PDB file of C-alpha atoms in Angstrom:
ATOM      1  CA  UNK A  11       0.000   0.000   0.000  1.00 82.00           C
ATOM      2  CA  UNK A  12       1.390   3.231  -0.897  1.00 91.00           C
ATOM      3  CA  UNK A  13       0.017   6.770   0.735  1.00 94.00           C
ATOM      4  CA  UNK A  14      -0.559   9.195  -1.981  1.00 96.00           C
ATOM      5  CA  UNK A  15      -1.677  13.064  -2.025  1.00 97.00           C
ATOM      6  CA  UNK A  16      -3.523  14.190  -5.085  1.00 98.00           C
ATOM      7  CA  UNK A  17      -3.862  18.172  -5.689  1.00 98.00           C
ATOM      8  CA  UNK A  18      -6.421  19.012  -7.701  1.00 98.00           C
ATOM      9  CA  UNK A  19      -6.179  21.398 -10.787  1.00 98.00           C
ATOM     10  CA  UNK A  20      -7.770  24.785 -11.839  1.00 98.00           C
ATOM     11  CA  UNK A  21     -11.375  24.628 -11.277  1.00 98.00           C
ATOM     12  CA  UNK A  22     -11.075  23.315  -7.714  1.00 97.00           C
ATOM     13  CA  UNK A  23     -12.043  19.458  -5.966  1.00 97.00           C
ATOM     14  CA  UNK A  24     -13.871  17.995  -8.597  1.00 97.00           C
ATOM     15  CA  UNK A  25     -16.120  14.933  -8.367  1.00 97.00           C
ATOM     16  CA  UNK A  26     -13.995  14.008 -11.302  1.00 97.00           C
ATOM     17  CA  UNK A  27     -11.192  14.211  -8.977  1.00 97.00           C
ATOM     18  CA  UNK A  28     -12.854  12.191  -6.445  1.00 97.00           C
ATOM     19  CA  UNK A  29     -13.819   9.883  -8.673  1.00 98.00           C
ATOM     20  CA  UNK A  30      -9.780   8.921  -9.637  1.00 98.00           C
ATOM     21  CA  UNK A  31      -8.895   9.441  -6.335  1.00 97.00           C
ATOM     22  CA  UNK A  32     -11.292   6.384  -5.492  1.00 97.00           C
ATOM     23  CA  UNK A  33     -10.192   4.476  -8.164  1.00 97.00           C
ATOM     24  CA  UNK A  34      -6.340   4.630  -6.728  1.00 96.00           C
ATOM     25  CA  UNK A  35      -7.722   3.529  -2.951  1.00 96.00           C
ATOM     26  CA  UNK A  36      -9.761   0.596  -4.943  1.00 95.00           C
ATOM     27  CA  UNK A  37      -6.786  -0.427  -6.040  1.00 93.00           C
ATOM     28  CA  UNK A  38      -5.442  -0.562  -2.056  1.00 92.00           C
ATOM     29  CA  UNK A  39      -3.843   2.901  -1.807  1.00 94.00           C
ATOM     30  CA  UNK A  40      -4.006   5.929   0.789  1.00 95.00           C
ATOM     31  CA  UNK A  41      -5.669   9.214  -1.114  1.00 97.00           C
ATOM     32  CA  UNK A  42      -5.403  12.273   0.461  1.00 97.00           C
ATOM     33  CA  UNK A  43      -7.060  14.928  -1.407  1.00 96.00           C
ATOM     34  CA  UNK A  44      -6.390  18.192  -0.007  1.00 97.00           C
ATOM     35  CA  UNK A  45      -8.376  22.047  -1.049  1.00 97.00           C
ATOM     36  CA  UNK A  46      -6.027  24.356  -2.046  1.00 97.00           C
ATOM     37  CA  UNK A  47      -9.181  26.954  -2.821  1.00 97.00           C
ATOM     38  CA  UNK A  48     -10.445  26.801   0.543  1.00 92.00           C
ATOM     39  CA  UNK A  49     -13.885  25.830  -0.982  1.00 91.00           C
ATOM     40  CA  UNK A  50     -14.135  27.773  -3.861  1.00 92.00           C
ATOM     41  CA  UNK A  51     -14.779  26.379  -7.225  1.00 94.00           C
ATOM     42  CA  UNK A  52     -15.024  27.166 -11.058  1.00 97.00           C
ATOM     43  CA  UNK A  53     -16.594  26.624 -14.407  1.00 95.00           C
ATOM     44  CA  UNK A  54     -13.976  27.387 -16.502  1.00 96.00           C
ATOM     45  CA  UNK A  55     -10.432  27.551 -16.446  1.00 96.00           C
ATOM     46  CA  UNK A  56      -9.808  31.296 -17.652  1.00 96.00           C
ATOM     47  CA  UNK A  57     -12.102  31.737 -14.197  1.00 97.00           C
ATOM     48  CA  UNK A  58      -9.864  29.318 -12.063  1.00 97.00           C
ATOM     49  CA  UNK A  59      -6.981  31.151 -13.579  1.00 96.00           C
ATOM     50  CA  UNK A  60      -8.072  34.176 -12.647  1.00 97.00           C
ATOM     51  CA  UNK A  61      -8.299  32.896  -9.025  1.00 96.00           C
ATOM     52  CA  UNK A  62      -5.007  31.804  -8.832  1.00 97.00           C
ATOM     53  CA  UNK A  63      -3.342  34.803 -10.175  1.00 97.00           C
ATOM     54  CA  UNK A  64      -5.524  36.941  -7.290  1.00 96.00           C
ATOM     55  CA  UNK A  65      -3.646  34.709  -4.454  1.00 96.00           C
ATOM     56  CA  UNK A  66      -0.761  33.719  -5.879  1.00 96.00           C
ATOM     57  CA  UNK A  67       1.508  30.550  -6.735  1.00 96.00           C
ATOM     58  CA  UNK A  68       3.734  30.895  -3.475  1.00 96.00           C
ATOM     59  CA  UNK A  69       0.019  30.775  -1.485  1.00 97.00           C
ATOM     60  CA  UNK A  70      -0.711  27.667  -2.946  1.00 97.00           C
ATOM     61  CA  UNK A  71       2.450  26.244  -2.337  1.00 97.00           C
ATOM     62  CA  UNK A  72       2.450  27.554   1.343  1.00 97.00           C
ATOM     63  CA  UNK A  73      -1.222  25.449   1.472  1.00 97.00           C
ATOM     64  CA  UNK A  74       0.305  22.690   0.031  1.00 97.00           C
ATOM     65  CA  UNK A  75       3.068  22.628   2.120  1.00 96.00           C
ATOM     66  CA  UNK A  76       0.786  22.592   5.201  1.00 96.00           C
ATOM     67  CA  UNK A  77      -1.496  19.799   3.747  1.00 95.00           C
ATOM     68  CA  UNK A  78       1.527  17.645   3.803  1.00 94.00           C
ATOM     69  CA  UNK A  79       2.653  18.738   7.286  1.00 93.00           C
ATOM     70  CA  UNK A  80       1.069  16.213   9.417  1.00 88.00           C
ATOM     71  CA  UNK A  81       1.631  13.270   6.349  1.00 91.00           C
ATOM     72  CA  UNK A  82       4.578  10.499   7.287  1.00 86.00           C
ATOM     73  CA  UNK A  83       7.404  10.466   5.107  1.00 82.00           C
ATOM     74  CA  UNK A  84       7.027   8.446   1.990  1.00 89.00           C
ATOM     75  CA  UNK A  85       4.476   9.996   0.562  1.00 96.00           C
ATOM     76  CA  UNK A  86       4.119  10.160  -3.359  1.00 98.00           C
ATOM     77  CA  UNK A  87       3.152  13.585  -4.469  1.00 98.00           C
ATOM     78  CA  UNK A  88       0.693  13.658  -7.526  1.00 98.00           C
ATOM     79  CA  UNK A  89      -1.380  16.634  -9.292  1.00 98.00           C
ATOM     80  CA  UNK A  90      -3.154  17.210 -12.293  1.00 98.00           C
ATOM     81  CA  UNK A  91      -2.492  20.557 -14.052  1.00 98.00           C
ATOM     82  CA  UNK A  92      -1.759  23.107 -11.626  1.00 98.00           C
ATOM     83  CA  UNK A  93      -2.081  20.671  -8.794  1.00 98.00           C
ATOM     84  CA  UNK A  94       1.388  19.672 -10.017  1.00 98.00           C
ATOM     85  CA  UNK A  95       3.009  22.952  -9.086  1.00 98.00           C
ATOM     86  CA  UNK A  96       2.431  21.331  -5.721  1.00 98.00           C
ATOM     87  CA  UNK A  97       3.089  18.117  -6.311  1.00 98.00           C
ATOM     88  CA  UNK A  98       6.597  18.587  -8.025  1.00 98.00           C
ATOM     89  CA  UNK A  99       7.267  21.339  -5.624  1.00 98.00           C
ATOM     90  CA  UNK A 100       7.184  18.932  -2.799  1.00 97.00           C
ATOM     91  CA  UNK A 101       8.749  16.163  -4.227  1.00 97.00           C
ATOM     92  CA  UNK A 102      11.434  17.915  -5.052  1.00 97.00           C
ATOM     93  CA  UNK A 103      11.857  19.774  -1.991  1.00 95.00           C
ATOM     94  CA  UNK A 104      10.287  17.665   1.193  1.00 94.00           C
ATOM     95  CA  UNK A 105      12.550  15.239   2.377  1.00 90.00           C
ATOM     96  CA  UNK A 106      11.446  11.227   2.047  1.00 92.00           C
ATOM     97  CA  UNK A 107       9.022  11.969  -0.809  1.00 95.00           C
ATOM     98  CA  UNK A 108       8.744   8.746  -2.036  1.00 96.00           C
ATOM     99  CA  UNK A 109       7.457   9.641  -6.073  1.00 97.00           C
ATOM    100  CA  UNK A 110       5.838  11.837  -8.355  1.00 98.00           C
ATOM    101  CA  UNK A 111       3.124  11.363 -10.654  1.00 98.00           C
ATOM    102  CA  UNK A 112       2.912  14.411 -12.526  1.00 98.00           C
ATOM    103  CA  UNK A 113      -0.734  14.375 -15.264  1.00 98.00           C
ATOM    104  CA  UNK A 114      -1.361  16.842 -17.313  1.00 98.00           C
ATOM    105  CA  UNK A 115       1.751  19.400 -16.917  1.00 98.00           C
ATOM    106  CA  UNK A 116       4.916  18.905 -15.542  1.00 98.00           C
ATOM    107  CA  UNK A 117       7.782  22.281 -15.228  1.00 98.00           C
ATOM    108  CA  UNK A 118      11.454  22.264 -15.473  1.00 98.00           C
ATOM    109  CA  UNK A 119      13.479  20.027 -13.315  1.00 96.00           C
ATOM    110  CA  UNK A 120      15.011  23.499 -12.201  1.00 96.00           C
ATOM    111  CA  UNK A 121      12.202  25.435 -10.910  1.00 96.00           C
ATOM    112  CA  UNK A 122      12.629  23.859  -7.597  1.00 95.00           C
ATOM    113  CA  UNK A 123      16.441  23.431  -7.474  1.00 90.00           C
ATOM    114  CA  UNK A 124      19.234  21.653  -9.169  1.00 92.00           C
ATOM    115  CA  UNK A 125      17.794  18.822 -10.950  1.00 93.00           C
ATOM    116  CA  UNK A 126      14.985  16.022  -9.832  1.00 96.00           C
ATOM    117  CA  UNK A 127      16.081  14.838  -7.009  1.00 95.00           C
ATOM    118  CA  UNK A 128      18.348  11.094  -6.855  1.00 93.00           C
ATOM    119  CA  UNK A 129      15.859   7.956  -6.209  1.00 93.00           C
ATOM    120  CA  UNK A 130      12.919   9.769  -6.859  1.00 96.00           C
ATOM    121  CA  UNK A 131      10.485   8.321  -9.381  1.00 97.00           C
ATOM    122  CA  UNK A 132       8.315  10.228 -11.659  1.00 98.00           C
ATOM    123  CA  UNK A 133       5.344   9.354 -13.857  1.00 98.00           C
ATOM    124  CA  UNK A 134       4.033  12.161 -16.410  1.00 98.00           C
ATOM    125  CA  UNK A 135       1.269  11.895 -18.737  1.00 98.00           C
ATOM    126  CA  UNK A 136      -0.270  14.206 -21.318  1.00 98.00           C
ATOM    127  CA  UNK A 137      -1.897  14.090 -24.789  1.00 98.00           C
ATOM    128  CA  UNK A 138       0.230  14.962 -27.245  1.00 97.00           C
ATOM    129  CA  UNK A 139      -2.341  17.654 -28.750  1.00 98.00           C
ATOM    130  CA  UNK A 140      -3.080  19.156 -25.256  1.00 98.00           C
ATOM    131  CA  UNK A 141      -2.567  23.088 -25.896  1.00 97.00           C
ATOM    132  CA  UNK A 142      -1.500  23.569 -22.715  1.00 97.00           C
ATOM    133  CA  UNK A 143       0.604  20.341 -21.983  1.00 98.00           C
ATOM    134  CA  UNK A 144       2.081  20.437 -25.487  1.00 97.00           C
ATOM    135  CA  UNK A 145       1.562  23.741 -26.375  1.00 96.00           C
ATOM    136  CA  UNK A 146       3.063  25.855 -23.183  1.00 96.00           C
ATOM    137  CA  UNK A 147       6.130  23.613 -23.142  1.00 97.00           C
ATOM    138  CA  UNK A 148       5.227  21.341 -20.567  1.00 98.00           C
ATOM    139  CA  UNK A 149       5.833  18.064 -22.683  1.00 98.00           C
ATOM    140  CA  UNK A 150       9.556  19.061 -23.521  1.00 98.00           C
ATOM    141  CA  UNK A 151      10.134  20.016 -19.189  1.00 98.00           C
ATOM    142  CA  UNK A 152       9.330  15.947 -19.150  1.00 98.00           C
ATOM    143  CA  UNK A 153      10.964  14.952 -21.672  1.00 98.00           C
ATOM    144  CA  UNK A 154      14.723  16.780 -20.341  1.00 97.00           C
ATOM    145  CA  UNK A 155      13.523  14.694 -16.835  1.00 97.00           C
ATOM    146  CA  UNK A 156      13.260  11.757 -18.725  1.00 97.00           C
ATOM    147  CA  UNK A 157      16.858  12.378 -20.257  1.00 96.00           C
ATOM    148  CA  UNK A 158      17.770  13.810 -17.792  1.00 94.00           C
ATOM    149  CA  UNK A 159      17.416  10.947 -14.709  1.00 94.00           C
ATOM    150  CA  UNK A 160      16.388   7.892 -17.508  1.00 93.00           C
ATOM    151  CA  UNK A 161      13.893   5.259 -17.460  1.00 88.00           C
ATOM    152  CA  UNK A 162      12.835   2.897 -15.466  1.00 90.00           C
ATOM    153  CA  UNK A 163      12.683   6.083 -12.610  1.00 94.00           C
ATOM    154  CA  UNK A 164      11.212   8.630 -14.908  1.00 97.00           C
ATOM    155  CA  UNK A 165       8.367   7.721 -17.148  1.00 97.00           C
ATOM    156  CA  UNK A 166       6.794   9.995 -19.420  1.00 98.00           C
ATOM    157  CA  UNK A 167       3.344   8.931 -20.994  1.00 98.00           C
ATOM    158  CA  UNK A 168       2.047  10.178 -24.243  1.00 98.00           C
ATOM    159  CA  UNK A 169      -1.923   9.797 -25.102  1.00 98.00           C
ATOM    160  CA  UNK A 170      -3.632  10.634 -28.511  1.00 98.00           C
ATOM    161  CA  UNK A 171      -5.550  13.659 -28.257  1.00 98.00           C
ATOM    162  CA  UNK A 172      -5.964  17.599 -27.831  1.00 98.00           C
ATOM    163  CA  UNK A 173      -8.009  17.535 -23.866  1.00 98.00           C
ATOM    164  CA  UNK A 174      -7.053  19.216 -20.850  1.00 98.00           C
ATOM    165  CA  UNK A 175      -8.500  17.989 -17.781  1.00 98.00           C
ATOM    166  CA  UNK A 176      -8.929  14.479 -19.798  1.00 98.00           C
ATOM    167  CA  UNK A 177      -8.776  12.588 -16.200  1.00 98.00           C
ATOM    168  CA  UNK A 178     -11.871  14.054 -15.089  1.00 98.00           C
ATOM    169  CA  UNK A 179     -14.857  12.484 -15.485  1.00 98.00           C
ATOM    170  CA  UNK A 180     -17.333  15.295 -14.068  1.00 98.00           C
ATOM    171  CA  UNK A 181     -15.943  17.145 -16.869  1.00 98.00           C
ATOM    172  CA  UNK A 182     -16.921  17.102 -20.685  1.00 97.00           C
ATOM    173  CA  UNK A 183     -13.104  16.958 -21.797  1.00 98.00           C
ATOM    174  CA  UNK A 184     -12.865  13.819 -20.104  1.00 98.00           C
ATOM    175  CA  UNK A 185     -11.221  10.532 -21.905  1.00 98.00           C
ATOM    176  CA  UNK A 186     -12.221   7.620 -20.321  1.00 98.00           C
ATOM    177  CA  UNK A 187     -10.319   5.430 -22.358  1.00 98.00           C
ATOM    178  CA  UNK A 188      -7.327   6.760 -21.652  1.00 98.00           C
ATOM    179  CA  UNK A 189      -8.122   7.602 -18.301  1.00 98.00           C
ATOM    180  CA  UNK A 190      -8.242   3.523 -17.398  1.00 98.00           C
ATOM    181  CA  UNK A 191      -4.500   3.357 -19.070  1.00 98.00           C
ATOM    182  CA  UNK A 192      -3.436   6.561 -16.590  1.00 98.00           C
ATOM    183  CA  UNK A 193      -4.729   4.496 -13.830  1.00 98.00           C
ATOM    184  CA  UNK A 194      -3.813   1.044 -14.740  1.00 97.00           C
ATOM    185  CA  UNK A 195      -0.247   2.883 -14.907  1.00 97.00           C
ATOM    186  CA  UNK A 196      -0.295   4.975 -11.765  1.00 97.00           C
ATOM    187  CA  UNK A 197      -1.738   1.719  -9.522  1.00 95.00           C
ATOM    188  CA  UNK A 198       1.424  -0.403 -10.875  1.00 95.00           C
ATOM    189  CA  UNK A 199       3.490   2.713 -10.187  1.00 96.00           C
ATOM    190  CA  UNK A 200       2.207   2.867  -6.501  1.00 95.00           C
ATOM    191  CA  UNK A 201       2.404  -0.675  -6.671  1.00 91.00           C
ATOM    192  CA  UNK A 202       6.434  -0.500  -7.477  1.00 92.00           C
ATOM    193  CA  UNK A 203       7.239   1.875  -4.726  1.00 91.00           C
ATOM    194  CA  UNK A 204       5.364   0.032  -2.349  1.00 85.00           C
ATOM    195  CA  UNK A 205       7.402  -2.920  -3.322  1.00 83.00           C
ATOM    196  CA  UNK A 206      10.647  -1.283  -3.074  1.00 82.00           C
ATOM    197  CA  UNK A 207       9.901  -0.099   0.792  1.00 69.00           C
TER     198      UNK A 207
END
């Protein structure tokens, strides 16, 4: 059993984001699924957006940082879309993070120091056609991780298609086919780090 925390992206905690986050404990996992918006929610992501720029990245990364405060050491850190800024952030950063699955965006190895950090694994997966994933840059930030630290510990995943937000089923850009390869992926990810404690 691995323990897992799973930051949520843009428009808030979905019930698409509850949804894979019960899919993951199915599959014998911890899911913690902490607010970073303090209840607030949106319809759109130019909205959500807008949200975020009026608090702040380093205020979401200060509420991330306390979400994790009372978690044990090996914990994987995952997000989707701007839930990764927290999820990289602390598995780069917190000391006995135990992985990284990174959906939907993923930013340089260097925006939170040197380099990923030695021993750490990482999952990422996009759509290839994604304008934000693809578009913004975000594919080639996993693909110099990839190079950089090398397979089997860094993984990046590549899915047909041009949604954001696929891996949300309470939304209409969700992909449910390739949302059961994400998770058949991410539970034999979990599944390999709980192995290797």
């Amino acid at each position: 059993m691995a323990e897992l925390v799973l930051f949520h992206h843009v428009l808030g905690p979905t019930a698409g984001l509850d949804h894979l986050a019960g899919r993951l404990r199915e599959a014998g996992h911890v899911v913690h699924s902490p607010d970073l918006f303090d209840g607030e929610r949106f319809e759109s992501i130019d909205d959500g957006a807008a949200h975020v720029d009026s608090i702040g990245i380093p205020t979401l990364i200060r509420r991330a940082e306390a979400a994790a405060t009372d978690l044990p050491d090996g914990v994987v850190y995952a997000g989707i879309s701007l839930g990764v800024v927290a999820a990289q952030y602390l598995a780069q950063t917190r000391v006995g993070a135990r992985g990284a699955a990174l959906l939907e965006s993923c930013l340089p190895a260097t925006e939170f120091g040197d380099g990923w950090p030695i021993g750490v694994p990482v999952q990422i997966h996009g759509m290839s056609e994604d304008p934000f994933f693809a578009g913004e840059g975000d594919i080639d930030n996993a693909r110099e991780i990839v190079s950089e630290v090398g397979t089997p510990i860094a993984e990046l995943f590549e899915y047909p298609g041009d949604a954001h937000l696929f891996t949300d089923s309470s939304l209409s850009s969700f992909d449910a086919a390739a949302t059961d390869v994400v998770v058949d992926r991410l539970t034999e990810f979990l599944a390999r780090i709980d192995r290797s404690s």
